[in-house]
């Protein structure tokens, strides 16, 4: 601003010595510069729109035109009034008013740009996963509070209002609120980290330390909801979800889920025949995946049986209960057809007669 005043004091006297004429020229130059600046931004806007597919730069250039043009015009108005020397004593008041007007124009511009940017991010989860449709209102409200706080600060500075007491009061109030709502804040921050880290997502089947297993139906800022196989919805605070071990049955390179069926056969059974019977039982069920192929493992020698385990895959975890039921039934029927014995624990009890005492 000082450099600009020096330039005006150097060149304006070459045109006229009259202060009012010089003030009129300053205002005229400011109005022309405002129009030129808006035209330049418009040209850049048109040029950028043809070279990029991102709507963000187009929108930013569009909303920048008015605050830039108004700011140049307000600077010209201030310099013109200063040069006219008509209201020298009122210039601090004029400066405060003009700065306040500029702050309001820039406030509207920044708010518009922030909201547009957040909505653009919420529509493309590959850019910033934490900003999603259901978290968008939170981030919009945080952005509005920060932007309004900055605008109020600049207005206070323009009017020479001491903001140190206000800042101290806000700090004490924030500290009191943080203690009063520590559980809510813990859930909120945990929700943000869950959305950013994505240990699970909507549609995943998860198992918690406490034993709950179900499909994730909602991930919010405060809580996560899962729907169990009994169609019971369980709501869990995010602070708990952030501090517990979670088994995500859907995560990994594939959404397929492996089912284990343990079965024991009698000692003396033909092991290759048992393997073939188990694989045949698995292949007869349509919901069992052909790739990866089912396999059989001979695990241990039990007290009364040779213990085998049938391993096969289903398309998604939700099929676990249904396919386990079908596999158990088909294995039992196949063993009966092939005469493979399924033993059960037996105990021999020997009774001895104790001779009577003489």
Coordinates of C-alpha atoms in Angstrom, one line a residue:
X1 CA 0.0 0.0 0.0
X2 CA 2.8 2.4 0.8
X3 CA 4.6 1.7 -2.4
X4 CA 1.4 2.4 -4.3
X5 CA 0.9 5.7 -2.5
X6 CA 4.5 6.7 -3.4
X7 CA 3.9 5.9 -7.1
X8 CA 0.7 8.0 -7.1
X9 CA 2.4 10.9 -5.4
X10 CA 5.1 10.7 -8.1
X11 CA 3.0 10.6 -11.2
X12 CA -0.4 12.2 -10.4
X13 CA 1.1 15.7 -10.1
X14 CA 2.2 15.4 -13.7
X15 CA -1.5 15.3 -14.7
X16 CA -3.0 17.8 -12.3
X17 CA -2.2 19.5 -9.0
X18 CA -5.8 19.5 -7.9
X19 CA -6.5 17.0 -5.1
X20 CA -10.1 16.3 -6.2
X21 CA -9.0 15.7 -9.8
X22 CA -6.3 13.4 -8.6
X23 CA -8.8 11.6 -6.3
X24 CA -11.2 11.2 -9.2
X25 CA -8.4 9.7 -11.4
X26 CA -7.4 7.3 -8.6
X27 CA -11.0 6.0 -8.4
X28 CA -11.3 5.8 -12.2
X29 CA -8.0 3.8 -12.4
X30 CA -9.2 1.5 -9.6
X31 CA -12.5 0.9 -11.4
X32 CA -10.6 0.1 -14.7
X33 CA -8.1 -2.1 -12.9
X34 CA -11.0 -4.0 -11.2
X35 CA -12.6 -4.6 -14.6
X36 CA -9.3 -5.7 -16.1
X37 CA -8.6 -8.1 -13.2
X38 CA -12.0 -9.7 -13.5
X39 CA -11.5 -10.1 -17.3
X40 CA -8.1 -11.7 -16.8
X41 CA -9.5 -14.2 -14.3
X42 CA -12.3 -14.9 -16.7
X43 CA -9.8 -15.6 -19.5
X44 CA -7.8 -17.9 -17.3
X45 CA -11.0 -19.6 -16.3
X46 CA -12.0 -20.3 -19.9
X47 CA -8.5 -21.4 -20.8
X48 CA -8.2 -23.8 -17.8
X49 CA -11.7 -25.2 -18.4
X50 CA -10.6 -26.4 -21.8
X51 CA -7.5 -28.1 -20.5
X52 CA -8.6 -29.8 -17.3
X53 CA -11.5 -32.1 -16.5
X54 CA -11.4 -31.1 -12.8
X55 CA -14.4 -28.9 -12.0
X56 CA -12.7 -27.5 -8.9
X57 CA -10.4 -25.0 -10.7
X58 CA -13.4 -23.8 -12.9
X59 CA -15.4 -23.1 -9.8
X60 CA -12.6 -21.4 -8.0
X61 CA -11.9 -19.0 -10.9
X62 CA -15.6 -18.3 -11.1
X63 CA -16.0 -17.3 -7.5
X64 CA -12.7 -15.3 -7.4
X65 CA -13.8 -12.7 -9.8
X66 CA -16.1 -10.7 -7.5
X67 CA -13.9 -10.5 -4.4
X68 CA -10.8 -9.6 -6.4
X69 CA -12.6 -6.9 -8.3
X70 CA -14.2 -5.5 -5.2
X71 CA -10.9 -5.5 -3.3
X72 CA -9.2 -3.5 -6.0
X73 CA -12.1 -1.1 -6.0
X74 CA -12.1 -0.7 -2.2
X75 CA -8.3 0.0 -2.3
X76 CA -8.9 2.6 -5.0
X77 CA -11.7 4.2 -2.9
X78 CA -9.5 4.4 0.2
X79 CA -6.6 6.0 -1.8
X80 CA -9.0 8.4 -3.5
X81 CA -10.5 9.5 -0.2
X82 CA -7.1 9.8 1.3
X83 CA -5.9 12.0 -1.6
X84 CA -8.9 14.2 -1.6
X85 CA -8.2 15.2 2.0
X86 CA -11.9 15.9 2.6
X87 CA -12.3 13.6 5.6
X88 CA -8.7 13.2 6.9
X89 CA -9.9 12.9 10.5
X90 CA -12.3 10.1 9.6
X91 CA -9.9 8.0 7.5
X92 CA -9.3 5.4 10.3
X93 CA -13.0 4.8 10.4
X94 CA -13.2 4.6 6.6
X95 CA -10.4 2.1 6.5
X96 CA -12.1 -0.1 9.1
X97 CA -15.4 0.0 7.1
X98 CA -13.7 -0.8 3.8
X99 CA -11.7 -3.7 5.4
X100 CA -14.9 -5.0 6.9
X101 CA -16.6 -4.9 3.5
X102 CA -13.7 -6.7 1.9
X103 CA -13.7 -9.4 4.6
X104 CA -17.4 -10.1 3.9
X105 CA -16.8 -10.6 0.2
X106 CA -13.8 -12.9 0.8
X107 CA -15.8 -14.7 3.5
X108 CA -18.5 -15.6 1.0
X109 CA -15.9 -16.7 -1.5
X110 CA -13.9 -18.9 0.9
X111 CA -17.1 -20.5 2.3
X112 CA -18.3 -21.3 -1.3
X113 CA -14.9 -22.7 -2.2
X114 CA -14.6 -24.9 0.9
X115 CA -18.1 -26.3 0.6
X116 CA -17.6 -27.1 -3.1
X117 CA -14.2 -28.7 -2.4
X118 CA -15.6 -30.9 0.4
X119 CA -18.6 -32.0 -1.7
X120 CA -16.3 -32.8 -4.6
X121 CA -14.1 -34.9 -2.2
X122 CA -17.1 -36.7 -0.8
X123 CA -18.1 -37.8 -4.3
X124 CA -14.7 -39.3 -5.0
X125 CA -13.6 -41.6 -2.1
X126 CA -10.3 -42.4 -3.9
X127 CA -9.0 -38.9 -3.1
X128 CA -9.8 -38.7 0.6
X129 CA -11.6 -41.6 2.2
X130 CA -12.4 -39.8 5.4
X131 CA -14.6 -37.3 3.6
X132 CA -17.8 -39.2 2.6
X133 CA -21.4 -38.4 2.1
X134 CA -22.3 -39.2 5.8
X135 CA -19.3 -37.3 7.2
X136 CA -19.7 -34.3 4.9
X137 CA -21.9 -32.3 7.3
X138 CA -19.3 -32.6 10.0
X139 CA -16.5 -31.3 7.9
X140 CA -18.7 -28.6 6.4
X141 CA -19.6 -27.4 9.9
X142 CA -15.9 -27.5 11.0
X143 CA -14.9 -25.5 7.9
X144 CA -17.6 -22.9 8.5
X145 CA -16.6 -22.5 12.2
X146 CA -12.9 -22.0 11.2
X147 CA -13.6 -19.6 8.3
X148 CA -16.1 -17.5 10.4
X149 CA -13.6 -17.4 13.3
X150 CA -10.9 -16.1 10.9
X151 CA -13.3 -13.5 9.5
X152 CA -14.3 -12.3 12.9
X153 CA -10.6 -12.1 13.9
X154 CA -9.7 -9.9 10.8
X155 CA -12.7 -7.7 11.5
X156 CA -11.6 -7.2 15.1
X157 CA -8.1 -6.3 14.0
X158 CA -9.6 -3.8 11.5
X159 CA -11.5 -2.1 14.3
X160 CA -8.5 -2.2 16.7
X161 CA -10.3 -4.5 19.1
X162 CA -8.0 -6.5 21.4
X163 CA -8.7 -10.1 20.7
X164 CA -6.3 -11.6 23.3
X165 CA -9.0 -11.7 26.0
X166 CA -11.5 -13.3 23.5
X167 CA -8.9 -16.0 22.6
X168 CA -8.2 -16.7 26.2
X169 CA -11.9 -17.0 27.0
X170 CA -12.4 -19.3 24.0
X171 CA -9.5 -21.5 25.2
X172 CA -11.0 -21.9 28.7
X173 CA -14.4 -22.6 27.2
X174 CA -12.9 -25.2 24.9
X175 CA -11.1 -26.9 27.8
X176 CA -14.3 -27.0 29.8
X177 CA -16.2 -28.5 26.9
X178 CA -13.5 -31.1 26.2
X179 CA -13.7 -32.4 29.8
X180 CA -17.5 -32.3 29.8
X181 CA -17.8 -34.2 26.5
X182 CA -14.7 -36.4 26.6
X183 CA -16.6 -39.6 25.7
X184 CA -18.3 -37.9 22.7
X185 CA -15.0 -36.5 21.5
X186 CA -13.4 -39.9 21.9
X187 CA -16.1 -41.4 19.7
X188 CA -15.8 -38.6 17.2
X189 CA -12.0 -38.8 16.8
X190 CA -12.2 -42.6 16.7
X191 CA -14.8 -42.4 14.0
X192 CA -12.6 -40.1 11.9
X193 CA -9.6 -42.4 12.2
X194 CA -11.8 -45.4 11.3
X195 CA -13.0 -43.7 8.2
X196 CA -9.5 -42.7 7.3
X197 CA -7.8 -46.0 8.1
X198 CA -10.7 -48.2 6.9
X199 CA -10.2 -51.4 8.9
X200 CA -13.6 -52.3 7.7
X201 CA -16.2 -50.9 5.4
X202 CA -20.0 -51.1 4.9
X203 CA -20.9 -54.6 3.8
X204 CA -18.0 -56.3 5.5
X205 CA -18.5 -59.2 7.9
X206 CA -16.6 -58.6 11.1
X207 CA -16.1 -60.5 14.4
X208 CA -15.4 -58.6 17.6
X209 CA -13.4 -59.6 20.7
X210 CA -16.7 -59.8 22.6
X211 CA -18.0 -62.4 20.1
X212 CA -20.4 -60.3 18.1
X213 CA -20.4 -61.2 14.4
X214 CA -22.3 -59.5 11.7
X215 CA -22.4 -57.3 8.6
X216 CA -21.4 -53.7 8.9
X217 CA -24.5 -51.6 7.9
X218 CA -23.4 -48.1 9.0
X219 CA -20.2 -46.3 9.9
X220 CA -20.9 -43.0 11.5
X221 CA -18.9 -40.4 13.4
X222 CA -20.2 -41.6 16.8
X223 CA -20.8 -45.3 16.3
X224 CA -20.7 -48.3 14.1
X225 CA -23.7 -50.6 13.5
X226 CA -23.5 -54.3 12.6
X227 CA -26.4 -56.6 11.7
X228 CA -26.0 -60.1 13.2
X229 CA -27.3 -63.3 11.6
X230 CA -30.3 -63.1 13.9
X231 CA -31.3 -59.8 12.2
X232 CA -30.4 -57.9 15.4
X233 CA -28.7 -54.6 14.9
X234 CA -25.8 -53.9 17.4
X235 CA -24.6 -50.3 17.8
X236 CA -21.0 -50.0 19.1
X237 CA -19.4 -46.7 20.0
X238 CA -16.4 -45.9 17.8
X239 CA -14.2 -45.4 20.9
X240 CA -14.6 -49.2 21.6
X241 CA -14.2 -50.1 17.9
X242 CA -10.9 -48.2 17.8
X243 CA -9.5 -50.1 20.8
X244 CA -10.6 -53.6 20.2
X245 CA -9.3 -56.4 18.0
X246 CA -11.5 -56.8 14.9
X247 CA -11.5 -59.8 12.6
X248 CA -12.7 -58.8 9.1
X249 CA -13.8 -61.9 7.4
X250 CA -14.4 -60.1 4.1
X251 CA -11.1 -58.3 3.9
X252 CA -8.1 -59.7 2.0
X253 CA -7.4 -60.3 -1.7
X254 CA -10.8 -62.0 -2.1
X255 CA -14.2 -61.8 -0.4
X256 CA -14.4 -65.6 -0.4
X257 CA -14.6 -67.3 3.0
X258 CA -13.1 -70.7 4.0
X259 CA -15.2 -73.2 5.9
X260 CA -13.8 -75.9 8.0
X261 CA -15.7 -79.1 8.8
X262 CA -14.1 -81.5 11.3
X263 CA -15.0 -85.1 11.2
X264 CA -13.7 -88.3 12.8
X265 CA -13.7 -91.8 11.4
X266 CA -13.1 -95.2 13.1
X267 CA -9.6 -96.6 13.4
X268 CA -9.1 -99.1 10.6
X269 CA -10.9 -96.9 8.0
X270 CA -9.4 -96.6 4.5
X271 CA -7.9 -93.2 4.5
X272 CA -7.9 -92.6 0.6
X273 CA -11.6 -93.7 0.6
X274 CA -12.3 -91.1 3.4
X275 CA -10.6 -88.3 1.5
X276 CA -12.5 -89.2 -1.7
X277 CA -15.8 -89.3 0.2
X278 CA -15.3 -85.9 1.8
X279 CA -14.3 -84.3 -1.6
X280 CA -17.3 -85.8 -3.2
X281 CA -19.6 -84.4 -0.5
X282 CA -18.1 -80.9 -1.0
X283 CA -18.4 -81.1 -4.8
X284 CA -22.1 -82.0 -4.6
X285 CA -23.0 -78.6 -3.1
X286 CA -23.5 -75.8 -5.6
X287 CA -22.6 -73.0 -3.2
X288 CA -19.1 -74.5 -2.6
X289 CA -16.6 -72.7 -4.8
X290 CA -14.6 -74.8 -7.4
X291 CA -11.7 -72.4 -7.2
X292 CA -9.9 -72.6 -4.8
X293 CA -10.6 -76.4 -4.8
X294 CA -11.8 -78.2 -1.7
X295 CA -9.1 -80.1 0.2
X296 CA -8.9 -82.7 3.0
X297 CA -6.4 -82.8 5.8
X298 CA -5.7 -85.6 8.2
X299 CA -5.1 -83.7 11.4
X300 CA -4.7 -86.0 14.5
X301 CA -5.1 -89.4 16.0
X302 CA -7.9 -89.0 18.5
X303 CA -8.8 -91.2 21.4
X304 CA -11.5 -93.0 19.4
X305 CA -11.1 -91.7 15.9
X306 CA -8.9 -90.6 13.1
X307 CA -9.6 -86.8 12.8
X308 CA -10.0 -85.2 9.4
X309 CA -10.8 -81.7 8.3
X310 CA -12.6 -80.7 5.1
X311 CA -11.6 -77.2 3.8
X312 CA -13.7 -75.5 1.2
X313 CA -14.6 -72.0 0.1
X314 CA -17.8 -70.1 -0.3
X315 CA -18.4 -66.8 -2.2
X316 CA -19.0 -64.6 0.9
X317 CA -19.1 -65.0 4.7
X318 CA -22.8 -64.8 4.9
X319 CA -23.1 -68.3 3.5
X320 CA -21.0 -69.9 6.2
X321 CA -23.9 -71.2 8.3
X322 CA -26.0 -72.4 5.4
X323 CA -23.1 -74.3 3.7
X324 CA -21.8 -75.8 7.0
X325 CA -25.3 -77.3 7.5
X326 CA -25.4 -78.7 4.0
X327 CA -21.8 -80.1 4.3
X328 CA -22.5 -81.8 7.6
X329 CA -25.6 -83.5 6.1
X330 CA -23.9 -84.5 2.8
X331 CA -20.8 -85.9 4.6
X332 CA -23.0 -88.0 6.9
X333 CA -25.0 -89.4 4.0
X334 CA -21.9 -90.1 1.9
X335 CA -20.2 -91.9 4.8
X336 CA -23.4 -94.0 5.2
X337 CA -23.4 -94.8 1.5
X338 CA -19.8 -95.9 1.5
X339 CA -19.9 -97.7 4.8
X340 CA -17.4 -95.4 6.6
X341 CA -18.0 -95.6 10.3
X342 CA -18.2 -92.4 12.4
X343 CA -17.2 -93.5 15.9
X344 CA -18.5 -92.2 19.2
X345 CA -16.7 -92.2 22.5
X346 CA -17.0 -95.5 24.4
X347 CA -16.1 -96.6 27.9
X348 CA -15.8 -100.1 29.2
X349 CA -17.0 -100.4 32.8
X350 CA -15.7 -103.5 34.6
X351 CA -17.6 -104.5 37.8
X352 CA -15.8 -106.5 40.3
X353 CA -17.4 -108.3 43.2
X354 CA -15.8 -107.4 46.5
X355 CA -15.7 -110.4 48.8
X356 CA -17.6 -109.9 52.1
X357 CA -15.6 -109.3 55.1
X358 CA -15.4 -112.2 57.6

